[in-house]
mmCIF file of C-alpha atoms and ligand atoms in Angstrom:
data_model
loop_
_atom_site.group_PDB
_atom_site.id
_atom_site.type_symbol
_atom_site.label_atom_id
_atom_site.label_comp_id
_atom_site.label_asym_id
_atom_site.label_seq_id
_atom_site.Cartn_x
_atom_site.Cartn_y
_atom_site.Cartn_z
ATOM 1 C CA MET E 17 60.512 -42.710 -121.220
ATOM 2 C CA GLN E 18 58.307 -40.242 -123.034
ATOM 3 C CA LYS E 19 58.407 -37.002 -121.023
ATOM 4 C CA PHE E 20 55.332 -35.539 -119.432
ATOM 5 C CA ASP E 21 54.533 -32.058 -120.596
ATOM 6 C CA ILE E 22 52.018 -29.916 -118.730
ATOM 7 C CA ASP E 23 51.951 -26.384 -120.079
ATOM 8 C CA PRO E 24 52.610 -23.774 -117.351
ATOM 9 C CA ASP E 25 49.805 -21.666 -118.831
ATOM 10 C CA ILE E 26 46.621 -23.260 -117.511
ATOM 11 C CA ARG E 27 44.592 -21.587 -120.276
ATOM 12 C CA VAL E 28 46.202 -23.774 -122.928
ATOM 13 C CA ALA E 29 47.389 -26.719 -120.802
ATOM 14 C CA GLU E 30 46.167 -30.291 -121.138
ATOM 15 C CA THR E 31 45.853 -32.635 -118.154
ATOM 16 C CA LEU E 32 48.205 -35.515 -117.312
ATOM 17 C CA PRO E 33 48.006 -38.265 -119.968
ATOM 18 C CA ALA E 34 46.064 -41.413 -119.074
ATOM 19 C CA ARG E 35 49.191 -43.586 -119.219
ATOM 20 C CA PHE E 36 50.389 -42.097 -115.937
ATOM 21 C CA TYR E 37 47.491 -43.854 -114.207
ATOM 22 C CA THR E 38 47.429 -47.073 -116.229
ATOM 23 C CA ASP E 39 51.049 -48.001 -117.002
ATOM 24 C CA ASP E 40 52.701 -50.517 -114.635
ATOM 25 C CA LEU E 41 56.213 -49.243 -115.309
ATOM 26 C CA LEU E 42 55.284 -45.647 -114.554
ATOM 27 C CA PHE E 43 53.640 -46.797 -111.316
ATOM 28 C CA GLU E 44 56.900 -48.578 -110.389
ATOM 29 C CA LEU E 45 58.979 -45.566 -111.371
ATOM 30 C CA SER E 46 56.857 -43.257 -109.220
ATOM 31 C CA LYS E 47 58.170 -45.044 -106.104
ATOM 32 C CA GLU E 48 61.709 -43.706 -106.490
ATOM 33 C CA ARG E 49 60.964 -40.571 -108.484
ATOM 34 C CA ILE E 50 58.089 -39.243 -106.395
ATOM 35 C CA PHE E 51 57.644 -41.087 -103.117
ATOM 36 C CA ALA E 52 61.258 -41.711 -102.074
ATOM 37 C CA ARG E 53 62.165 -38.058 -102.698
ATOM 38 C CA THR E 54 59.305 -36.449 -100.793
ATOM 39 C CA TRP E 55 58.223 -36.495 -97.145
ATOM 40 C CA GLN E 56 55.910 -39.252 -95.986
ATOM 41 C CA ALA E 57 53.714 -38.918 -92.886
ATOM 42 C CA THR E 58 54.516 -42.103 -91.059
ATOM 43 C CA GLY E 59 53.323 -41.790 -87.477
ATOM 44 C CA ILE E 60 52.374 -39.675 -84.494
ATOM 45 C CA ALA E 61 55.453 -38.224 -82.777
ATOM 46 C CA SER E 62 54.030 -38.152 -79.247
ATOM 47 C CA LYS E 63 53.226 -41.875 -79.474
ATOM 48 C CA ILE E 64 56.802 -42.934 -80.176
ATOM 49 C CA GLY E 65 58.850 -44.230 -77.237
ATOM 50 C CA SER E 66 62.284 -45.918 -77.288
ATOM 51 C CA VAL E 67 61.842 -48.366 -80.162
ATOM 52 C CA LEU E 68 59.050 -48.578 -82.736
ATOM 53 C CA PRO E 69 59.489 -50.624 -85.918
ATOM 54 C CA THR E 70 57.286 -49.926 -88.926
ATOM 55 C CA THR E 71 57.210 -50.257 -92.694
ATOM 56 C CA LEU E 72 57.305 -47.160 -94.825
ATOM 57 C CA LEU E 73 54.320 -47.283 -97.198
ATOM 58 C CA ALA E 74 53.754 -51.013 -96.704
ATOM 59 C CA GLY E 75 53.019 -52.824 -99.947
ATOM 60 C CA PHE E 76 54.420 -49.918 -101.988
ATOM 61 C CA LEU E 77 57.799 -48.500 -100.906
ATOM 62 C CA ASP E 78 57.865 -51.358 -98.384
ATOM 63 C CA GLU E 79 60.920 -50.062 -96.564
ATOM 64 C CA PRO E 80 61.491 -51.488 -93.064
ATOM 65 C CA VAL E 81 62.439 -48.696 -90.674
ATOM 66 C CA VAL E 82 62.644 -48.290 -86.918
ATOM 67 C CA PHE E 83 61.984 -45.136 -84.933
ATOM 68 C CA THR E 84 64.083 -44.694 -81.825
ATOM 69 C CA ARG E 85 64.070 -42.075 -79.132
ATOM 70 C CA MET E 86 67.032 -41.301 -76.904
ATOM 71 C CA ASN E 87 67.135 -38.275 -74.572
ATOM 72 C CA GLY E 88 64.025 -36.989 -76.312
ATOM 73 C CA GLN E 89 65.666 -37.093 -79.739
ATOM 74 C CA LEU E 90 63.642 -38.912 -82.394
ATOM 75 C CA ARG E 91 65.518 -40.872 -85.038
ATOM 76 C CA CYS E 92 64.609 -43.046 -87.963
ATOM 77 C CA LEU E 93 66.952 -45.913 -88.876
ATOM 78 C CA SER E 94 66.967 -48.682 -91.415
ATOM 79 C CA ASN E 95 65.549 -51.726 -89.626
ATOM 80 C CA VAL E 96 67.594 -54.165 -91.710
ATOM 81 C CA CYS E 97 70.564 -55.818 -90.015
ATOM 82 C CA THR E 98 73.856 -54.891 -91.672
ATOM 83 C CA HIS E 99 75.047 -58.517 -91.273
ATOM 84 C CA ARG E 100 72.656 -60.641 -93.345
ATOM 85 C CA ALA E 101 69.564 -58.490 -93.608
ATOM 86 C CA LYS E 102 67.267 -59.794 -90.919
ATOM 87 C CA ILE E 103 64.745 -57.300 -89.586
ATOM 88 C CA VAL E 104 66.319 -56.035 -86.346
ATOM 89 C CA ALA E 105 63.526 -54.621 -84.158
ATOM 90 C CA GLU E 106 60.427 -56.800 -84.318
ATOM 91 C CA GLU E 107 58.137 -55.022 -81.912
ATOM 92 C CA GLU E 108 57.600 -51.794 -80.046
ATOM 93 C CA CYS E 109 59.557 -51.825 -76.771
ATOM 94 C CA GLY E 110 61.348 -49.700 -74.216
ATOM 95 C CA ALA E 111 64.831 -51.127 -74.895
ATOM 96 C CA THR E 112 67.921 -48.948 -74.640
ATOM 97 C CA GLY E 113 69.614 -50.642 -77.603
ATOM 98 C CA LEU E 114 68.884 -52.913 -80.556
ATOM 99 C CA ARG E 115 69.940 -56.532 -80.886
ATOM 100 C CA CYS E 116 69.431 -58.649 -83.972
ATOM 101 C CA ARG E 117 67.961 -62.023 -83.050
ATOM 102 C CA TYR E 118 69.631 -63.885 -85.895
ATOM 103 C CA HIS E 119 73.315 -63.796 -84.825
ATOM 104 C CA GLY E 120 73.325 -61.270 -82.024
ATOM 105 C CA ARG E 121 74.653 -58.065 -83.619
ATOM 106 C CA ARG E 122 74.047 -55.064 -81.379
ATOM 107 C CA PHE E 123 73.417 -51.416 -82.245
ATOM 108 C CA ASP E 124 72.759 -48.374 -80.105
ATOM 109 C CA LEU E 125 69.621 -46.254 -80.570
ATOM 110 C CA GLU E 126 71.495 -43.985 -82.967
ATOM 111 C CA GLY E 127 72.137 -46.992 -85.201
ATOM 112 C CA ARG E 128 75.835 -47.334 -84.390
ATOM 113 C CA PHE E 129 77.328 -50.818 -84.384
ATOM 114 C CA VAL E 130 78.119 -51.898 -80.809
ATOM 115 C CA SER E 131 79.197 -55.544 -80.890
ATOM 116 C CA MET E 132 78.999 -58.844 -82.733
ATOM 117 C CA PRO E 133 79.945 -62.367 -81.619
ATOM 118 C CA GLU E 134 82.461 -64.476 -83.606
ATOM 119 C CA PHE E 135 83.898 -61.596 -85.598
ATOM 120 C CA ASP E 136 87.266 -61.280 -83.801
ATOM 121 C CA GLU E 137 89.202 -62.462 -86.853
ATOM 122 C CA ALA E 138 87.335 -60.313 -89.368
ATOM 123 C CA LEU E 139 89.577 -57.671 -90.916
ATOM 124 C CA ASN E 140 88.595 -54.039 -91.403
ATOM 125 C CA PHE E 141 85.697 -54.615 -89.081
ATOM 126 C CA PRO E 142 83.558 -52.899 -87.959
ATOM 127 C CA SER E 143 83.351 -50.130 -90.522
ATOM 128 C CA GLU E 144 80.917 -47.326 -91.240
ATOM 129 C CA ARG E 145 78.886 -49.790 -93.294
ATOM 130 C CA ASP E 146 78.110 -51.888 -90.245
ATOM 131 C CA ASN E 147 76.031 -49.091 -88.703
ATOM 132 C CA LEU E 148 72.325 -48.935 -89.467
ATOM 133 C CA PRO E 149 71.738 -46.243 -92.115
ATOM 134 C CA ARG E 150 69.984 -43.126 -90.812
ATOM 135 C CA ILE E 151 66.885 -41.909 -92.577
ATOM 136 C CA ALA E 152 65.749 -38.275 -92.656
ATOM 137 C CA VAL E 153 62.983 -37.614 -90.128
ATOM 138 C CA GLU E 154 61.224 -34.425 -89.016
ATOM 139 C CA THR E 155 58.087 -33.635 -87.080
ATOM 140 C CA PHE E 156 55.284 -31.246 -87.880
ATOM 141 C CA GLU E 157 51.940 -30.909 -85.995
ATOM 142 C CA ASP E 158 52.811 -34.110 -84.084
ATOM 143 C CA LEU E 159 53.162 -35.904 -87.418
ATOM 144 C CA VAL E 160 56.361 -37.765 -88.147
ATOM 145 C CA LEU E 161 57.604 -37.075 -91.672
ATOM 146 C CA VAL E 162 60.184 -39.402 -93.181
ATOM 147 C CA SER E 163 62.066 -39.155 -96.462
ATOM 148 C CA LEU E 164 64.334 -41.821 -97.953
ATOM 149 C CA ASN E 165 66.041 -39.479 -100.381
ATOM 150 C CA PRO E 166 64.799 -35.923 -99.773
ATOM 151 C CA LEU E 167 64.869 -33.629 -102.766
ATOM 152 C CA ALA E 168 64.490 -30.618 -100.464
ATOM 153 C CA PRO E 169 64.270 -30.043 -96.708
ATOM 154 C CA VAL E 170 60.903 -30.543 -95.076
ATOM 155 C CA SER E 171 60.583 -26.780 -94.595
ATOM 156 C CA GLU E 172 60.412 -26.309 -98.375
ATOM 157 C CA PHE E 173 57.516 -28.717 -98.545
ATOM 158 C CA VAL E 174 55.491 -27.575 -95.534
ATOM 159 C CA GLY E 175 56.894 -24.095 -94.839
ATOM 160 C CA GLU E 176 53.845 -22.174 -96.045
ATOM 161 C CA VAL E 177 51.513 -24.448 -94.125
ATOM 162 C CA VAL E 178 53.437 -23.925 -90.895
ATOM 163 C CA SER E 179 53.557 -20.154 -91.138
ATOM 164 C CA ALA E 180 49.907 -19.774 -92.130
ATOM 165 C CA THR E 181 48.446 -22.070 -89.476
ATOM 166 C CA GLU E 182 50.599 -21.335 -86.426
ATOM 167 C CA GLU E 183 48.078 -19.077 -84.748
ATOM 168 C CA LEU E 184 44.854 -20.849 -85.680
ATOM 169 C CA TYR E 185 44.149 -22.567 -82.368
ATOM 170 C CA ARG E 186 44.259 -21.514 -78.729
ATOM 171 C CA GLU E 187 44.887 -25.104 -77.616
ATOM 172 C CA ARG E 188 47.364 -27.337 -79.402
ATOM 173 C CA PRO E 189 45.418 -29.903 -81.476
ATOM 174 C CA GLU E 190 45.752 -33.383 -79.991
ATOM 175 C CA PHE E 191 45.693 -36.689 -81.802
ATOM 176 C CA ARG E 192 42.436 -38.544 -81.098
ATOM 177 C CA TRP E 193 41.648 -41.262 -83.603
ATOM 178 C CA GLU E 194 42.497 -42.800 -86.933
ATOM 179 C CA ARG E 195 40.280 -44.266 -89.659
ATOM 180 C CA GLU E 196 41.150 -45.968 -92.892
ATOM 181 C CA TYR E 197 39.382 -46.057 -96.227
ATOM 182 C CA GLU E 198 40.169 -48.094 -99.317
ATOM 183 C CA VAL E 199 39.540 -46.553 -102.702
ATOM 184 C CA ASN E 200 39.557 -48.569 -105.932
ATOM 185 C CA ALA E 201 41.509 -45.980 -107.852
ATOM 186 C CA HIS E 202 44.997 -44.690 -108.610
ATOM 187 C CA TRP E 203 46.372 -42.529 -105.775
ATOM 188 C CA ALA E 204 46.801 -39.477 -108.014
ATOM 189 C CA LEU E 205 43.138 -39.549 -109.059
ATOM 190 C CA TYR E 206 42.218 -39.328 -105.399
ATOM 191 C CA CYS E 207 44.597 -36.364 -104.897
ATOM 192 C CA GLU E 208 43.546 -34.412 -107.957
ATOM 193 C CA ASN E 209 39.901 -34.667 -106.958
ATOM 194 C CA TYR E 210 40.818 -33.223 -103.576
ATOM 195 C CA LEU E 211 42.667 -30.380 -105.263
ATOM 196 C CA GLU E 212 39.669 -28.699 -106.836
ATOM 197 C CA GLY E 213 36.485 -27.350 -105.286
ATOM 198 C CA PHE E 214 34.949 -27.286 -108.754
ATOM 199 C CA HIS E 215 33.054 -30.523 -108.038
ATOM 200 C CA VAL E 216 31.673 -29.406 -104.663
ATOM 201 C CA PRO E 217 28.282 -28.116 -105.962
ATOM 202 C CA PHE E 218 27.877 -31.264 -108.097
ATOM 203 C CA VAL E 219 29.070 -33.939 -105.703
ATOM 204 C CA HIS E 220 28.781 -32.646 -102.119
ATOM 205 C CA GLU E 221 25.286 -31.379 -101.443
ATOM 206 C CA SER E 222 25.656 -30.913 -97.685
ATOM 207 C CA LEU E 223 29.174 -29.447 -97.816
ATOM 208 C CA ASN E 224 28.020 -27.046 -100.510
ATOM 209 C CA ARG E 225 25.407 -25.675 -98.114
ATOM 210 C CA SER E 226 27.991 -24.946 -95.408
ATOM 211 C CA ILE E 227 30.522 -23.108 -97.596
ATOM 212 C CA ASP E 228 30.272 -20.065 -99.840
ATOM 213 C CA TYR E 229 31.322 -21.482 -103.215
ATOM 214 C CA GLY E 230 31.665 -18.038 -104.796
ATOM 215 C CA THR E 231 34.582 -17.130 -102.502
ATOM 216 C CA TYR E 232 36.324 -20.515 -102.768
ATOM 217 C CA ARG E 233 39.911 -19.974 -103.910
ATOM 218 C CA THR E 234 43.233 -21.754 -104.422
ATOM 219 C CA GLU E 235 46.779 -20.517 -103.804
ATOM 220 C CA THR E 236 49.820 -22.455 -104.932
ATOM 221 C CA HIS E 237 53.347 -22.584 -103.495
ATOM 222 C CA ARG E 238 56.459 -24.534 -104.534
ATOM 223 C CA TYR E 239 55.420 -27.964 -103.216
ATOM 224 C CA SER E 240 52.070 -27.214 -101.619
ATOM 225 C CA SER E 241 48.783 -25.528 -102.283
ATOM 226 C CA VAL E 242 45.862 -24.350 -100.212
ATOM 227 C CA GLN E 243 42.171 -24.041 -100.918
ATOM 228 C CA ILE E 244 40.291 -21.594 -98.759
ATOM 229 C CA ALA E 245 36.568 -21.934 -98.134
ATOM 230 C CA GLU E 246 34.498 -19.175 -96.560
ATOM 231 C CA SER E 247 31.150 -19.575 -94.851
ATOM 232 C CA ARG E 248 28.117 -17.306 -94.682
ATOM 233 C CA ASP E 249 27.603 -18.335 -91.057
ATOM 234 C CA PRO E 250 30.318 -16.614 -88.978
ATOM 235 C CA SER E 251 29.776 -18.969 -86.017
ATOM 236 C CA LEU E 252 31.212 -21.821 -88.114
ATOM 237 C CA THR E 253 34.470 -20.051 -88.984
ATOM 238 C CA PHE E 254 37.878 -19.243 -87.565
ATOM 239 C CA ASP E 255 37.637 -15.494 -87.875
ATOM 240 C CA GLY E 256 34.097 -14.655 -88.967
ATOM 241 C CA ARG E 257 34.816 -15.702 -92.566
ATOM 242 C CA ILE E 258 37.008 -18.726 -93.154
ATOM 243 C CA ALA E 259 35.397 -22.126 -92.629
ATOM 244 C CA ALA E 260 38.312 -24.299 -93.712
ATOM 245 C CA TYR E 261 41.860 -24.282 -95.055
ATOM 246 C CA TYR E 262 42.576 -27.322 -97.196
ATOM 247 C CA TYR E 263 46.337 -27.691 -97.450
ATOM 248 C CA PHE E 264 47.964 -30.171 -99.772
ATOM 249 C CA VAL E 265 51.637 -31.086 -99.527
ATOM 250 C CA PHE E 266 53.005 -32.892 -102.555
ATOM 251 C CA PRO E 267 52.591 -35.726 -103.274
ATOM 252 C CA ASN E 268 50.069 -37.265 -100.873
ATOM 253 C CA LEU E 269 49.485 -35.304 -97.660
ATOM 254 C CA MET E 270 46.293 -33.372 -96.959
ATOM 255 C CA LEU E 271 45.958 -31.142 -93.912
ATOM 256 C CA ASN E 272 42.430 -29.863 -93.422
ATOM 257 C CA TYR E 273 42.134 -27.119 -90.818
ATOM 258 C CA TYR E 274 38.651 -26.614 -89.362
ATOM 259 C CA PRO E 275 37.612 -24.537 -86.339
ATOM 260 C CA TRP E 276 37.432 -27.770 -84.267
ATOM 261 C CA GLY E 277 40.893 -29.026 -85.287
ATOM 262 C CA ILE E 278 42.818 -30.775 -88.051
ATOM 263 C CA SER E 279 41.869 -33.725 -90.192
ATOM 264 C CA VAL E 280 44.983 -35.154 -91.816
ATOM 265 C CA ASN E 281 44.601 -37.480 -94.794
ATOM 266 C CA VAL E 282 47.530 -39.571 -95.920
ATOM 267 C CA VAL E 283 47.041 -41.077 -99.366
ATOM 268 C CA GLU E 284 48.947 -44.358 -99.679
ATOM 269 C CA PRO E 285 49.246 -46.209 -102.980
ATOM 270 C CA ILE E 286 48.871 -49.984 -102.816
ATOM 271 C CA ARG E 287 48.390 -50.955 -106.461
ATOM 272 C CA LYS E 288 47.940 -48.680 -109.443
ATOM 273 C CA ASP E 289 44.172 -49.106 -109.017
ATOM 274 C CA LEU E 290 43.988 -49.393 -105.218
ATOM 275 C CA THR E 291 44.724 -46.717 -102.630
ATOM 276 C CA GLN E 292 44.443 -46.535 -98.873
ATOM 277 C CA VAL E 293 43.557 -43.233 -97.258
ATOM 278 C CA ARG E 294 44.370 -42.782 -93.581
ATOM 279 C CA TYR E 295 42.386 -40.133 -91.706
ATOM 280 C CA LEU E 296 44.158 -38.858 -88.587
ATOM 281 C CA THR E 297 42.069 -36.595 -86.391
ATOM 282 C CA PHE E 298 43.558 -33.915 -84.118
ATOM 283 C CA VAL E 299 41.098 -32.018 -81.936
ATOM 284 C CA ALA E 300 41.731 -28.496 -80.635
ATOM 285 C CA ASP E 301 38.224 -27.392 -79.611
ATOM 286 C CA GLU E 302 35.804 -30.169 -78.713
ATOM 287 C CA SER E 303 32.805 -27.805 -78.561
ATOM 288 C CA LYS E 304 33.027 -27.118 -82.321
ATOM 289 C CA LEU E 305 33.150 -30.757 -83.462
ATOM 290 C CA GLY E 306 30.253 -31.690 -85.727
ATOM 291 C CA ALA E 307 29.620 -28.215 -87.143
ATOM 292 C CA GLY E 308 30.533 -26.368 -90.327
ATOM 293 C CA ALA E 309 32.649 -27.487 -93.291
ATOM 294 C CA GLY E 310 34.424 -30.181 -91.260
ATOM 295 C CA ALA E 311 31.258 -31.697 -89.800
ATOM 296 C CA ASP E 312 30.388 -34.790 -91.775
ATOM 297 C CA LEU E 313 33.692 -35.901 -93.211
ATOM 298 C CA ASP E 314 32.531 -39.481 -93.687
ATOM 299 C CA THR E 315 29.738 -38.469 -96.081
ATOM 300 C CA VAL E 316 32.083 -36.208 -98.029
ATOM 301 C CA GLU E 317 34.693 -38.979 -98.207
ATOM 302 C CA LEU E 318 32.230 -41.512 -99.599
ATOM 303 C CA GLU E 319 30.947 -39.009 -102.162
ATOM 304 C CA ASP E 320 34.532 -38.349 -103.267
ATOM 305 C CA GLN E 321 35.350 -42.054 -103.439
ATOM 306 C CA ALA E 322 32.378 -42.714 -105.704
ATOM 307 C CA VAL E 323 33.460 -40.108 -108.285
ATOM 308 C CA VAL E 324 37.115 -41.058 -108.080
ATOM 309 C CA GLU E 325 36.277 -44.750 -108.649
ATOM 310 C CA SER E 326 34.179 -43.720 -111.617
ATOM 311 C CA VAL E 327 37.162 -41.812 -113.043
ATOM 312 C CA GLN E 328 39.298 -44.927 -112.524
ATOM 313 C CA GLN E 329 36.922 -46.774 -114.889
ATOM 314 C CA GLY E 330 37.035 -43.949 -117.407
ATOM 315 C CA ILE E 331 40.770 -43.361 -117.411
ATOM 316 C CA ARG E 332 41.316 -46.842 -118.950
ATOM 317 C CA SER E 333 39.097 -46.083 -121.913
ATOM 318 C CA ARG E 334 40.511 -46.256 -125.437
ATOM 319 C CA TYR E 335 38.776 -42.972 -126.125
ATOM 320 C CA TYR E 336 40.272 -40.879 -123.338
ATOM 321 C CA ASP E 337 43.783 -39.546 -123.043
ATOM 322 C CA ARG E 338 43.888 -35.963 -121.779
ATOM 323 C CA GLY E 339 41.453 -33.202 -120.934
ATOM 324 C CA ARG E 340 41.617 -29.442 -120.313
ATOM 325 C CA TYR E 341 41.536 -27.406 -117.099
ATOM 326 C CA SER E 342 39.092 -24.776 -115.924
ATOM 327 C CA PRO E 343 41.404 -21.751 -115.505
ATOM 328 C CA SER E 344 39.233 -20.386 -112.686
ATOM 329 C CA ARG E 345 38.577 -23.628 -110.781
ATOM 330 C CA GLU E 346 41.345 -26.170 -111.383
ATOM 331 C CA ARG E 347 44.551 -24.391 -110.491
ATOM 332 C CA GLY E 348 45.333 -26.851 -107.682
ATOM 333 C CA THR E 349 44.996 -29.847 -109.991
ATOM 334 C CA HIS E 350 47.116 -28.139 -112.659
ATOM 335 C CA HIS E 351 49.814 -27.388 -110.060
ATOM 336 C CA PHE E 352 49.743 -31.047 -108.921
ATOM 337 C CA HIS E 353 50.098 -32.345 -112.486
ATOM 338 C CA ARG E 354 52.995 -29.968 -113.095
ATOM 339 C CA LEU E 355 54.787 -31.373 -110.036
ATOM 340 C CA ILE E 356 54.136 -34.972 -111.120
ATOM 341 C CA ALA E 357 55.603 -34.157 -114.535
ATOM 342 C CA GLU E 358 58.622 -32.453 -112.920
ATOM 343 C CA PHE E 359 59.373 -35.400 -110.607
ATOM 344 C CA MET E 360 58.704 -38.120 -113.182
ATOM 345 C CA ASN E 361 60.755 -36.460 -115.940
ATOM 346 C CA GLU E 362 64.009 -36.418 -113.952
HETATM 347 S S1 FES X 404 71.530 -60.936 -89.662
HETATM 348 FE FE1 FES X 404 71.634 -59.781 -87.889
HETATM 349 S S2 FES X 404 73.209 -60.681 -86.750
HETATM 350 FE FE2 FES X 404 73.124 -61.842 -88.539
HETATM 351 FE FE1 FE2 X 405 35.290 -33.690 -102.829
#
């Protein structure tokens, strides 16, 4: 595979080549190289009881997993029977163990093999391989983060977000509702649009009125970045100045902190030109809902979708391959492209 090369110096760097967004093989490769090695927001921790089966990035990674909880401890296990691969847990339930409905193999909630009929004569059985594999799982802000093959611990991905946002709210933000949007575009086009405020004055008329574009800034960390928006109206801020913190955790998690609470966006690839975005809303202060930078998220979302879908049309053009970055306004996008290159080149 031809390596991706994004110059570390944004002043001379060129953007990610168009083939990353258009090539089927690269889209396939991104599953193992990017998505299996990072942390995927897969559920709401406080909603998980004894047994909850799900599919990790359905239609993309498509990995059947089951969350279990025993004595308060959350686990994530492979949901594929170690006998002949039937899905073990089929629905959410309060069971104290797992039993495969094909030939009756039993597991405990930690995934350990318990029993199996008609295997008395089998030699070297059971072995370690008859347990359900355990999958890395962590929680953060009531989000469940799962990684099939973590390149680094979750703290390296979200550490800066945790430390910077710990004291933002008096009440702990609580999960309220979820919405889904479909975007006819490659997942990375959706992310890189999010990662720059450069387009705000051009694309988001109402949002532009509630933030002070001149003070808008981006900071980058190892696997995350944050954009900070200030407001001229102190009543719409956390501390008299800051209206929103837009955190991005590579490759597809957006955590938007507003005075009313957190809007989490999870960007899930479906096809190379189709993406689902899940909006999870956590409210900390009801009285501030509907005001400031985080007021009309639906309008902002639809404005973003329209430009991103337009880029999807353009990225396929014979006449486009790479562009250049604004050194003052596109540091977040540059950082994102550098990480994509790093993960894809391995
Ligand atoms: S596949 Fe599960 S017991 Fe046979
Ligand atoms: Fe936008």
